[in-house]
GROMACS .gro file of C-alpha atoms in nm:
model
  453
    1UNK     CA    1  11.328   6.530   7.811
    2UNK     CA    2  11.676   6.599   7.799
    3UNK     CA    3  11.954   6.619   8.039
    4UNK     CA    4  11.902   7.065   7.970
    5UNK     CA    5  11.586   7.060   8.107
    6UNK     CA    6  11.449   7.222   8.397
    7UNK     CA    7  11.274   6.956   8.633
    8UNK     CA    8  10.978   7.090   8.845
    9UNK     CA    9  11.020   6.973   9.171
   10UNK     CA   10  10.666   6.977   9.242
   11UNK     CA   11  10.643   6.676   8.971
   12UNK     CA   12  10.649   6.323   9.153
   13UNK     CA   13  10.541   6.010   8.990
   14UNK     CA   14  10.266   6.094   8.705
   15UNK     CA   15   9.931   5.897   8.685
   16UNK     CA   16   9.973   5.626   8.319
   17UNK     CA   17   9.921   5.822   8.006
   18UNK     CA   18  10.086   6.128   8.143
   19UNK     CA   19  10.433   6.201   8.074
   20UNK     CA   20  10.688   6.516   8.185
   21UNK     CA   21  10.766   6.676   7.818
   22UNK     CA   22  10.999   6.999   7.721
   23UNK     CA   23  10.727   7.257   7.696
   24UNK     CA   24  10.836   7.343   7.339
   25UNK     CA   25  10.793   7.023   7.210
   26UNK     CA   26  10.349   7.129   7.222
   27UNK     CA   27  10.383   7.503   7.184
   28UNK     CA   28  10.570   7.713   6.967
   29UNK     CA   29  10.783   7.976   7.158
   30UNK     CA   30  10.743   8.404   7.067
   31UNK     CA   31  10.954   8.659   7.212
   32UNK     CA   32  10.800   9.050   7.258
   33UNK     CA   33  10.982   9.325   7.082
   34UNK     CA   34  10.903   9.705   7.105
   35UNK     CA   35  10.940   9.859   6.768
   36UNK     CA   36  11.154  10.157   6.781
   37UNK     CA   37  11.075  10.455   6.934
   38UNK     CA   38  11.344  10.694   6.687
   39UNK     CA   39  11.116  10.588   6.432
   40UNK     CA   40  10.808  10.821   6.462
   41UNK     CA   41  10.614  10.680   6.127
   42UNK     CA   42  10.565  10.354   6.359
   43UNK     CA   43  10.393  10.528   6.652
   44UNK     CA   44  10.133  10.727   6.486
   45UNK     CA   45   9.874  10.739   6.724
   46UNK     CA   46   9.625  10.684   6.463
   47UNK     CA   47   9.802  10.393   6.275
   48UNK     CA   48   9.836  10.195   6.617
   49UNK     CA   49   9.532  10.001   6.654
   50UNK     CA   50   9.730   9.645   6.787
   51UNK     CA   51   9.678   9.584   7.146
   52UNK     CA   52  10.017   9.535   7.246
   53UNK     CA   53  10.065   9.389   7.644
   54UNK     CA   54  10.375   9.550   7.826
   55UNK     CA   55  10.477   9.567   8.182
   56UNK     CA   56  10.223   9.902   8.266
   57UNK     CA   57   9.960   9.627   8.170
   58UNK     CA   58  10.141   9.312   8.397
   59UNK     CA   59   9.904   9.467   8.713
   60UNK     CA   60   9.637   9.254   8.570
   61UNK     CA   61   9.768   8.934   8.605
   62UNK     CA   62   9.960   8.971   9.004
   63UNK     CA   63   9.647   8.833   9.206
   64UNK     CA   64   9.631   8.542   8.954
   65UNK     CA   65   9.246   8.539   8.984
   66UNK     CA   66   9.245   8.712   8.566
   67UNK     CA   67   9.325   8.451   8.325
   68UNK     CA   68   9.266   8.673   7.969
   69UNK     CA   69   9.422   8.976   7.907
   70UNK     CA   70   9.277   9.276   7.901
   71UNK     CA   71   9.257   9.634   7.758
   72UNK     CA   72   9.618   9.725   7.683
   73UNK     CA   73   9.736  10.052   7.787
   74UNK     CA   74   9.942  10.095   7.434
   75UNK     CA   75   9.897   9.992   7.112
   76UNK     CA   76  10.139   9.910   6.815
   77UNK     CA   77  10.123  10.025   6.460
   78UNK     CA   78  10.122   9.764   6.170
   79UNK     CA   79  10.411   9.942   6.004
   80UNK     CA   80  10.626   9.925   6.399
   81UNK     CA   81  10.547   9.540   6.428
   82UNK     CA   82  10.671   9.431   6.045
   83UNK     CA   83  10.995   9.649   6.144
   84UNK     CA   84  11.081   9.471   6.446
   85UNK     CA   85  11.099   9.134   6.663
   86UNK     CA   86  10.717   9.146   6.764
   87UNK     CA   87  10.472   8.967   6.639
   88UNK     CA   88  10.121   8.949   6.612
   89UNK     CA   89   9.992   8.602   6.809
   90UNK     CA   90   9.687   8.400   6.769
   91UNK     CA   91   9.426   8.436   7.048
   92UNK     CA   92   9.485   8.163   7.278
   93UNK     CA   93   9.813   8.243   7.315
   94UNK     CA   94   9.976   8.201   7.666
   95UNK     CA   95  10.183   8.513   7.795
   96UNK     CA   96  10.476   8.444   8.121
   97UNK     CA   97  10.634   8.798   8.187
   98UNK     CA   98  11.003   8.714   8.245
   99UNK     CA   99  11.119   9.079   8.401
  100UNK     CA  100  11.100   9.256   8.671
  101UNK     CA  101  10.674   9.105   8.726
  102UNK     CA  102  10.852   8.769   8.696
  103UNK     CA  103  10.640   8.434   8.657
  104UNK     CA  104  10.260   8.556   8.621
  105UNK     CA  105  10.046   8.439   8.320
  106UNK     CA  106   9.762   8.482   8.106
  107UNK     CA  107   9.578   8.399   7.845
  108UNK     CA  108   9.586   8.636   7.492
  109UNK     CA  109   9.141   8.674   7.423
  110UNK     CA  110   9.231   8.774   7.086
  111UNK     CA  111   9.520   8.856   6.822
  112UNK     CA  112   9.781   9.068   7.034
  113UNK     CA  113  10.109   9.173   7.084
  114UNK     CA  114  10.390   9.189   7.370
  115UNK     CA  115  10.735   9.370   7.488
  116UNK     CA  116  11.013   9.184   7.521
  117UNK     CA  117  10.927   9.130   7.868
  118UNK     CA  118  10.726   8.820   7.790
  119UNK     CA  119  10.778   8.452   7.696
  120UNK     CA  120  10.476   8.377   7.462
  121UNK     CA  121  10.342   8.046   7.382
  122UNK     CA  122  10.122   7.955   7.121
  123UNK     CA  123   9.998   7.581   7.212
  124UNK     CA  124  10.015   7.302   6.968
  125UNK     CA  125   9.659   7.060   6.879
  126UNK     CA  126   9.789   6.868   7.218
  127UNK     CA  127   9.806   7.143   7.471
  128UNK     CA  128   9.466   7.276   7.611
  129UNK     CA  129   9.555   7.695   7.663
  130UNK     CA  130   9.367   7.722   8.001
  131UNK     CA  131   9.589   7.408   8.108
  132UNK     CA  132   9.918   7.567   8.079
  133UNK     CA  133   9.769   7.847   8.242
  134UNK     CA  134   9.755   7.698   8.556
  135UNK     CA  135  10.089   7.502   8.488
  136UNK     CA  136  10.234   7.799   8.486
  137UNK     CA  137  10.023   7.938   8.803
  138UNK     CA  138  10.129   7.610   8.979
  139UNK     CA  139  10.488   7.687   8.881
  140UNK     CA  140  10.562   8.038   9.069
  141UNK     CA  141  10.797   7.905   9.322
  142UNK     CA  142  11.007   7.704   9.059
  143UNK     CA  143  10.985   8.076   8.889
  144UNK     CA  144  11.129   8.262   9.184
  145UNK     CA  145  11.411   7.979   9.183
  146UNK     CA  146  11.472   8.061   8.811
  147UNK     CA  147  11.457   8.450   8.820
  148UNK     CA  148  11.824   8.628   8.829
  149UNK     CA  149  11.951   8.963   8.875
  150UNK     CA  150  11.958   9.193   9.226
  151UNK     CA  151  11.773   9.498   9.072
  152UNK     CA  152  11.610   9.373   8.779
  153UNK     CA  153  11.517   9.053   8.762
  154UNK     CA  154  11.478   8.820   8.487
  155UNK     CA  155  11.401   8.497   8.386
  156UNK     CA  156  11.660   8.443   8.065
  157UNK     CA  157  11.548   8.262   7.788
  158UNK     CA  158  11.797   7.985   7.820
  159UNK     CA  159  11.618   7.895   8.122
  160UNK     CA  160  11.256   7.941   7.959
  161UNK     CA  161  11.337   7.702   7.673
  162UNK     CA  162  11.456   7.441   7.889
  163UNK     CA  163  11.102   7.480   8.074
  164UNK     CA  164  10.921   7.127   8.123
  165UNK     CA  165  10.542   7.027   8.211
  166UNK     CA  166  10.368   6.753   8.332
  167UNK     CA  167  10.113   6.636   8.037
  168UNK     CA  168   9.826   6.426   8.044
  169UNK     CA  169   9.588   6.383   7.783
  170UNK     CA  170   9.441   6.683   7.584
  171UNK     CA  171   9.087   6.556   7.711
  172UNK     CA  172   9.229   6.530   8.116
  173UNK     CA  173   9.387   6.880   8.018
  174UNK     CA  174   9.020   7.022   7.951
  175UNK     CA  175   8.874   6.843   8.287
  176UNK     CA  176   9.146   6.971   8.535
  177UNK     CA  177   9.137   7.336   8.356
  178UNK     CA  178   8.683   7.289   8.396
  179UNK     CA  179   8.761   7.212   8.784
  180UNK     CA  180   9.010   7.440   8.868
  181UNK     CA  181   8.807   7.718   8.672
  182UNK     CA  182   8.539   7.597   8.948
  183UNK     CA  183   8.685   7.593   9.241
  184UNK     CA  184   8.942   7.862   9.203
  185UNK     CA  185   8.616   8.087   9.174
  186UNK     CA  186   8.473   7.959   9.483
  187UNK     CA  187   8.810   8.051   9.651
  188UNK     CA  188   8.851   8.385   9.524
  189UNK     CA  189   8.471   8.481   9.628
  190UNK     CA  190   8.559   8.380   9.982
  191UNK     CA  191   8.893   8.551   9.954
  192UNK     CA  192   8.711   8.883   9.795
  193UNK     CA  193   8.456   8.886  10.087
  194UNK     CA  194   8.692   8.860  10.376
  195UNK     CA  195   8.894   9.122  10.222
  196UNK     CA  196   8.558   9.338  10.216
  197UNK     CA  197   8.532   9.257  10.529
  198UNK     CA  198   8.851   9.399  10.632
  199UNK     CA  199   8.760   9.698  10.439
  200UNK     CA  200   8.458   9.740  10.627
  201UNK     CA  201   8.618   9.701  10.981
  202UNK     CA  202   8.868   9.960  10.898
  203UNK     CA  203   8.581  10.232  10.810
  204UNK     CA  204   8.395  10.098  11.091
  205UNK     CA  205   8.697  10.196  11.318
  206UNK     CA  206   8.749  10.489  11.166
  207UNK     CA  207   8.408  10.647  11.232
  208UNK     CA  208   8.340  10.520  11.587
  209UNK     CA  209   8.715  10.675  11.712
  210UNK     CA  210   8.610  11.011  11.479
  211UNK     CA  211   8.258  11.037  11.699
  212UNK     CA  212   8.452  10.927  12.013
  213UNK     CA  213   8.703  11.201  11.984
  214UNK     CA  214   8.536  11.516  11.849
  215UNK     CA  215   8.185  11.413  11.962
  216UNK     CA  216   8.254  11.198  12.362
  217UNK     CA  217   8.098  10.910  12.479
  218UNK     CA  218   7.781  11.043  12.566
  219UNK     CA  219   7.517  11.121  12.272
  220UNK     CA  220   7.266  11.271  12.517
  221UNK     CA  221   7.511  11.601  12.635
  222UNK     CA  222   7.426  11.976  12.530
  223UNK     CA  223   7.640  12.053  12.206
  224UNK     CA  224   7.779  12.390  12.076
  225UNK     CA  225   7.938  12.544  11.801
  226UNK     CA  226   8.331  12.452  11.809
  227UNK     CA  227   8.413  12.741  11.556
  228UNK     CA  228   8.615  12.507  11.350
  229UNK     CA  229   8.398  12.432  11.050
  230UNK     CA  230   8.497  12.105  10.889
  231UNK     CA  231   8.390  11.925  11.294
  232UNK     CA  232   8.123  12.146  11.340
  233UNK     CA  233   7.970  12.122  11.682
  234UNK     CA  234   8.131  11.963  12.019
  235UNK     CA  235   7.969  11.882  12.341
  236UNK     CA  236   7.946  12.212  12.559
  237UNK     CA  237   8.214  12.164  12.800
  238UNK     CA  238   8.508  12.080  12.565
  239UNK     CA  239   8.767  12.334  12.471
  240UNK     CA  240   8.903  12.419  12.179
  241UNK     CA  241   9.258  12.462  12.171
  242UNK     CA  242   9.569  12.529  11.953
  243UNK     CA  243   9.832  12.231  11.993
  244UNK     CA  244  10.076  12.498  12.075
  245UNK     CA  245   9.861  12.574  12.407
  246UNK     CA  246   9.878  12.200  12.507
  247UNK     CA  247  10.280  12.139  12.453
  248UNK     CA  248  10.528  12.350  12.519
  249UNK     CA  249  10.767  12.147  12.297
  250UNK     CA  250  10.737  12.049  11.898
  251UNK     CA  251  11.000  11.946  11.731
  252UNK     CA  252  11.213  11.765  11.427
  253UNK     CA  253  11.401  11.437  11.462
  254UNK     CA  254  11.754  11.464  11.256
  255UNK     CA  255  11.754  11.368  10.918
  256UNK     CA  256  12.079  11.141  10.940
  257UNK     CA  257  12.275  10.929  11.007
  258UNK     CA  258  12.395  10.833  10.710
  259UNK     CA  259  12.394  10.424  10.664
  260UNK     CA  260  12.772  10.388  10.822
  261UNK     CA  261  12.683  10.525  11.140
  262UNK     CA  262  12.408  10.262  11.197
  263UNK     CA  263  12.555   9.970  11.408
  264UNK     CA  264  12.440   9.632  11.530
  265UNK     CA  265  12.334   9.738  11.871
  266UNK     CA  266  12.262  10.088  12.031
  267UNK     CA  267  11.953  10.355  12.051
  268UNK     CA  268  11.670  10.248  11.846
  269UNK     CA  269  11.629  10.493  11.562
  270UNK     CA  270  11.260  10.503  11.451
  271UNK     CA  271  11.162  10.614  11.075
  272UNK     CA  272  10.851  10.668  10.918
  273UNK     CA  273  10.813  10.374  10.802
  274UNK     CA  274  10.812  10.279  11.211
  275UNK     CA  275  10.460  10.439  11.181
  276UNK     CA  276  10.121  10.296  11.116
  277UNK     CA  277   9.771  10.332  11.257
  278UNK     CA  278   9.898  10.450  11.618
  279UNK     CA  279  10.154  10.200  11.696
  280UNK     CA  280  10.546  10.171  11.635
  281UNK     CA  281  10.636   9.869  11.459
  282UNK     CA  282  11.014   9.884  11.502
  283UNK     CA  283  11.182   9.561  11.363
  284UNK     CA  284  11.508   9.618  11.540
  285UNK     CA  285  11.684   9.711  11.214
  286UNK     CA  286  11.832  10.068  11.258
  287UNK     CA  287  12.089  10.152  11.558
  288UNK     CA  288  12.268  10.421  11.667
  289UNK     CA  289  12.570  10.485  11.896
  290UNK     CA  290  12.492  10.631  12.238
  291UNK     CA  291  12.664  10.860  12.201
  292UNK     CA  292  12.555  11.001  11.848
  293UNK     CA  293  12.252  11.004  12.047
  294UNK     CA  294  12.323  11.226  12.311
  295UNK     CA  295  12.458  11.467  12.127
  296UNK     CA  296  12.091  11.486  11.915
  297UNK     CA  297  11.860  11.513  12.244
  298UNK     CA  298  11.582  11.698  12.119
  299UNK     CA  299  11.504  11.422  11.921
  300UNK     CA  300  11.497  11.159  12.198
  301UNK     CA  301  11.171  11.020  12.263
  302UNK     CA  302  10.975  10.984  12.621
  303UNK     CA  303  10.673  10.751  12.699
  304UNK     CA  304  10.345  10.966  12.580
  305UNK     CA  305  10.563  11.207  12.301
  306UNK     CA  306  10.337  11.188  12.005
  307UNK     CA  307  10.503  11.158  11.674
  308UNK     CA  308  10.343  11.260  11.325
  309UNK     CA  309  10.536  11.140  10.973
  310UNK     CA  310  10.622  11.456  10.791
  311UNK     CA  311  10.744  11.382  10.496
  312UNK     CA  312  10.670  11.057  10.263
  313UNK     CA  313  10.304  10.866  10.409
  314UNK     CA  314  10.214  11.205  10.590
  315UNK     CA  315   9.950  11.213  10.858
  316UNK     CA  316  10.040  10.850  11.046
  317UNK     CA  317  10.057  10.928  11.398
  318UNK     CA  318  10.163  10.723  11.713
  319UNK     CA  319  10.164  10.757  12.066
  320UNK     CA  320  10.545  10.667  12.199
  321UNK     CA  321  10.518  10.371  12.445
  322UNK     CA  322  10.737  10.286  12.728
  323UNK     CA  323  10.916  10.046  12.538
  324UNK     CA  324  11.056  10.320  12.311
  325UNK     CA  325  11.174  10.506  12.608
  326UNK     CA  326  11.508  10.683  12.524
  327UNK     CA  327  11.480  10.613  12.155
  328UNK     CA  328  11.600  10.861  11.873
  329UNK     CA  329  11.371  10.934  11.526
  330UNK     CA  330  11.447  11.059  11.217
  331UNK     CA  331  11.214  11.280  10.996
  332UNK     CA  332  10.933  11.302  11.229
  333UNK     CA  333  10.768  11.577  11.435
  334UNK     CA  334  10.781  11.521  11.797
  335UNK     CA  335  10.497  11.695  12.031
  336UNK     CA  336  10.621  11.609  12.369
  337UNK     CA  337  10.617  11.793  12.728
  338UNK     CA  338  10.218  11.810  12.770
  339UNK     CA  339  10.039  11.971  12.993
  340UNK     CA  340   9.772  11.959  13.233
  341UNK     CA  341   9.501  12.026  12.985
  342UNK     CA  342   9.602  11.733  12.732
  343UNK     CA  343   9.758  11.388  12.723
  344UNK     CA  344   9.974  11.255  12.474
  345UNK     CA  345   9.779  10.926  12.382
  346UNK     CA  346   9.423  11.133  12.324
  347UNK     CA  347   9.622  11.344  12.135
  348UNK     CA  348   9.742  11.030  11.879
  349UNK     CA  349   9.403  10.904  11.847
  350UNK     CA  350   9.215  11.250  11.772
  351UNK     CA  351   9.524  11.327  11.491
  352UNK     CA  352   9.472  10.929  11.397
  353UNK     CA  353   9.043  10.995  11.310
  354UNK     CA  354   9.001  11.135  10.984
  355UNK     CA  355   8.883  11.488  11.105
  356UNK     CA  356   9.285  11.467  11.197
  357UNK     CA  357   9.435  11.326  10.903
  358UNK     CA  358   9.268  11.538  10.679
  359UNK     CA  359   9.382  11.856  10.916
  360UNK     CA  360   9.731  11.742  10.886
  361UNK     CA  361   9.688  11.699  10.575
  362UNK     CA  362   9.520  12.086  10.503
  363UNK     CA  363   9.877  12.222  10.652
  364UNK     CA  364  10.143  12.022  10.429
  365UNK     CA  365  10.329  12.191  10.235
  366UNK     CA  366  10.512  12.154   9.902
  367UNK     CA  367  10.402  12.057   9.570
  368UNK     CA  368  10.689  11.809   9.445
  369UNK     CA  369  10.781  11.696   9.776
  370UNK     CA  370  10.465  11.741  10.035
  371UNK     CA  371  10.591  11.770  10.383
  372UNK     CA  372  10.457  11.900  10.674
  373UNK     CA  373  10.665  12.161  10.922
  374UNK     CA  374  10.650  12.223  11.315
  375UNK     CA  375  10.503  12.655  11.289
  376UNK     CA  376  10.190  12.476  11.098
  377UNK     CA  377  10.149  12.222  11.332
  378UNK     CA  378  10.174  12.418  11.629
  379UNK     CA  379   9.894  12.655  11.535
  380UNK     CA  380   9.588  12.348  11.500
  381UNK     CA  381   9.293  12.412  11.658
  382UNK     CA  382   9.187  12.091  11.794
  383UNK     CA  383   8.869  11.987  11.984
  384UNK     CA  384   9.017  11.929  12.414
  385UNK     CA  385   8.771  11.765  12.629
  386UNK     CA  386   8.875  11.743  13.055
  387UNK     CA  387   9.117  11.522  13.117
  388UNK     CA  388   8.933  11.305  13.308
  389UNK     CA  389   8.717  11.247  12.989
  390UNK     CA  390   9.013  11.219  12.808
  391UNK     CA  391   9.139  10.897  12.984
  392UNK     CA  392   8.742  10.777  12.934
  393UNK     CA  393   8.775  10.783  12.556
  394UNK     CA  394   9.141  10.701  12.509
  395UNK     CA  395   9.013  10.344  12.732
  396UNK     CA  396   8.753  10.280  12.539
  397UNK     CA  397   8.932  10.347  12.200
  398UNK     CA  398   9.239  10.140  12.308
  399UNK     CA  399   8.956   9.865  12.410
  400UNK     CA  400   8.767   9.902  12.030
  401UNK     CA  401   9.133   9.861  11.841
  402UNK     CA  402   9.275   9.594  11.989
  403UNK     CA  403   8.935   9.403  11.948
  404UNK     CA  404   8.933   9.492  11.550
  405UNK     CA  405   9.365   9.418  11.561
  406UNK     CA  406   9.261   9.060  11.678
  407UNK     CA  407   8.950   9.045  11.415
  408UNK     CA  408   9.154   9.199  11.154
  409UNK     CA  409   9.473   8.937  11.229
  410UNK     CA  410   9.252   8.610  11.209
  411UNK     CA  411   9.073   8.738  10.856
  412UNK     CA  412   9.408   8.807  10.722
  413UNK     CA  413   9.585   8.475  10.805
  414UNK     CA  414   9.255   8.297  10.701
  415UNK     CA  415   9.284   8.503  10.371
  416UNK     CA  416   9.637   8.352  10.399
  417UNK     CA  417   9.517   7.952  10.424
  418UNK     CA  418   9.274   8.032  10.141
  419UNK     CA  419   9.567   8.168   9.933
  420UNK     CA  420   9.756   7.923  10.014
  421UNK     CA  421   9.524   7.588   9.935
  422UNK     CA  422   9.387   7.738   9.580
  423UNK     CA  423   9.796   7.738   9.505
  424UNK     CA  424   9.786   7.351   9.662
  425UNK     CA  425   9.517   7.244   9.475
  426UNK     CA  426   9.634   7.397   9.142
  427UNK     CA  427   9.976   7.222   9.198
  428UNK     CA  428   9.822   6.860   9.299
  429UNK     CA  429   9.560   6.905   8.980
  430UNK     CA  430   9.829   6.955   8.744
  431UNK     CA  431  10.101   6.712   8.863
  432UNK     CA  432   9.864   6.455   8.854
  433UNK     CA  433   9.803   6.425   9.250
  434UNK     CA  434   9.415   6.462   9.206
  435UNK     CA  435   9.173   6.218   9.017
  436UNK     CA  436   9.023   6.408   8.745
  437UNK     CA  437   8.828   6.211   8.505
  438UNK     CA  438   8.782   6.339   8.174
  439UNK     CA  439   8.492   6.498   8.048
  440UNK     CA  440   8.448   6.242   7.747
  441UNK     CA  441   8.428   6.005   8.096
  442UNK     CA  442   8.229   6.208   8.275
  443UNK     CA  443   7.971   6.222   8.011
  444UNK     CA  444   7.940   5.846   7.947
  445UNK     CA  445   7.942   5.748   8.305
  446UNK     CA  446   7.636   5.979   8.304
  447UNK     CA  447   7.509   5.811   8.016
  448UNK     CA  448   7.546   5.463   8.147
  449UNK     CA  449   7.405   5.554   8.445
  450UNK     CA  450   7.022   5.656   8.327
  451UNK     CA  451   7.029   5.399   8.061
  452UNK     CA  452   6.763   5.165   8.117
  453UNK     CA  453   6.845   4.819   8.146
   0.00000   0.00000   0.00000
């Protein structure tokens, strides 16, 4: 090492025979280039037959469960890589992107190509591929220290030659990249079924509120025709009614205030981005005088207004609770003043089912910029039980989510622990914090152990 050298701080004492070495002292260092694009004769679509990894392809590495590349989404011409910087690299080859993706790896399955955007190492007889991979897996926070720039960031090459590893020997290498290849599988099938399980308590939410809301609570009721043909039929004593019927007020939120008007304390100013799945999660960011406020009334929100994004992730919909009492919104549309025959919160969860997101979204307008506008909402038909069954369904809704919220949060910080012991593990393997015997040790212990004596 020398005194240039960037010094993992994950790396404590190293078992005997290992030793902390300058990375490019066992691998031989390739930058990316993209041959130039004025020059036509090197991107004729026929001639380019080189895979060639850029930054549209970097998607495959972010979960870290893919160690080889795979199918590019461009390829280079022979004539574009002998007139420029890039070269074509063994298989084997270790790829770090350095921009914008920064710090994720992977391992080249045959001869490829890169952009610019990627560090690419071709080990040396004394590094194993696979155990650099996970090095360099192991080394994401020290990454994130490295990485520069507000906008675009970068790790610069100064920084990637002066990169150091922990190194033990090339059979230990093969052992630790064997186990990790092990368990790190076992991990990410646990991972992959929680997540399916999350997947599958979201659809099963989904279609129990859709039945509660445009079907009721009771299977066994008479059912008729509700004239609106994607629900088909409703039980025989609901209504159908135009939204317009049920609210005598619908209306925008200001788009404003520009960013100097917010201040540190004030009205709360909800967004869209305030919006998801029937609740308002309102970090207390965005603040706006009182008095900015008052002069922008129709846009002040009461307990049991129902607000629907219009513009950007159109059709999330939340029920305003009494701790957003007085608050102001921007770009949303605000169905407020209810009367007898409807109440506010039924009227979140019915536009929350997906018989009410995809009604929302049959009335946005706008090809480049898809919005939705108060006339068009007004005039949905909408399936209106009694009130009385109203309050029944919204209860029993409220009852379901909150059960799945508190499923859903304990899979997702378990997914969490998992996520964060594979990184553990990968860390202590490489650094030398695990005992890993070799597979040349392995092997003979086996040996010695069903030799007769």
């Amino acid at each position: 090492m020398t005194d240039t050298d960037t010094v993992w701080s994950a790396v404590g004492e190293l078992p005997p025979a290992w030793e902390l070495i300058n990375l490019r002292r066992v691998a031989r260092l390739e930058s990316g280039h993209t041959p130039s694009r004025q020059h036509s004769e090197y991107w004729v679509p026929e001639d380019c037959t080189i895979p060639w990894f850029s930054l549209a392809d970097v998607w495959q590495l972010r979960e870290q469960r893919q160690k080889y590349l795979g199918e590019t989404e461009q390829k280079v011409s022979e004539l574009g890589l002998k007139n420029s910087a890039a070269r074509l690299l063994p298989s084997g080859t270790v790829v770090l992107s350095r921009t914008a993706s920064v710090g994720y790896a992977g391992i080249m399955p045959q001869s490829m190509a890169t952009t610019q955007d990627f560090a690419n190492w071709v080990p040396g007889p004394s590094l194993h591929a696979d155990f650099l991979f996970y090095v360099f897996i192991a080394m994401m926070p020290e990454f994130e220290r490295l990485r520069m720039g507000s906008t675009h960031q970068t790790i610069y090459m100064p920084d990637i030659k002066s990169l150091s590893i922990p190194l033990p020997p090339r059979s230990v290498q093969e052992a630790i990249a064997t186990f990790l290849d092990r368990k790190t599988a076992g991990i990410d099938a646990l991972i992959e079924k929680k997540q399916k399980l999350l997947c599958l308590l979201a659809e099963k939410r989904s279609a129990l509120i859709n039945q509660a809301v445009i079907k009721g609570l009771d299977p066994g009721v008479p059912m008729k025709d509700s004239g609106i043909h994607w629900i088909g039929e409703i039980p025989a004593h609901w209504e159908t009614r135009r939204i317009a019927t049920v609210s005598s007020k619908i209306t925008n939120g200001y788009v404003g205030p520009t960013r100097g008007l917010f201040v540190e304390e004030g009205v709360p100013y909800l967004q869209s981005l305030h919006v998801k799945d029937n609740c308002i999660r309102f970090r207390p960011t965005y603040f706006v005088p009182e008095e900015w406020s008052g002069l922008r009334r129709k846009s002040i929100l009461h307990e049991g207004d129902v607000v629907v994004v219009q513009t950007g992730d159109i059709g999330q919909v939340a029920a305003v609770p009494p701790e957003w009492e007085g608050a102001n919104c921007h770009a949303l549309i605000v169905i407020s003043t209810f009367r007898e025959g409807m109440r506010g919160r039924f009227l979140a969860w019915l536009l929350n089912s997906p018989f009410g997101f995809a009604s929302l979204k049959s009335i946005q307008t706008g090809a480049l910029h898809p919005h939705l506008n108060c006339g068009l909402v007004r005039e949905l038909r909408l399936p209106c039980p009694p009130v009385w069954e109203q309050d029944r369904i919204v209860e029993r809704i409220d009852n379901l989510a909150e059960a799945q919220r508190r499923t859903q949060r304990v899979t997702q910080e378990q997914i969490a622990r998992l996520h964060e012991y594979r990184q553990a593990l990968i860390t202590a393997a490489v650094t030398g914090q695990l005992d890993i015997p070799s597979t040349a040790a392995t092997l003979t212990a086996a040996a010695s152990a069903t030799r007769t004596p």
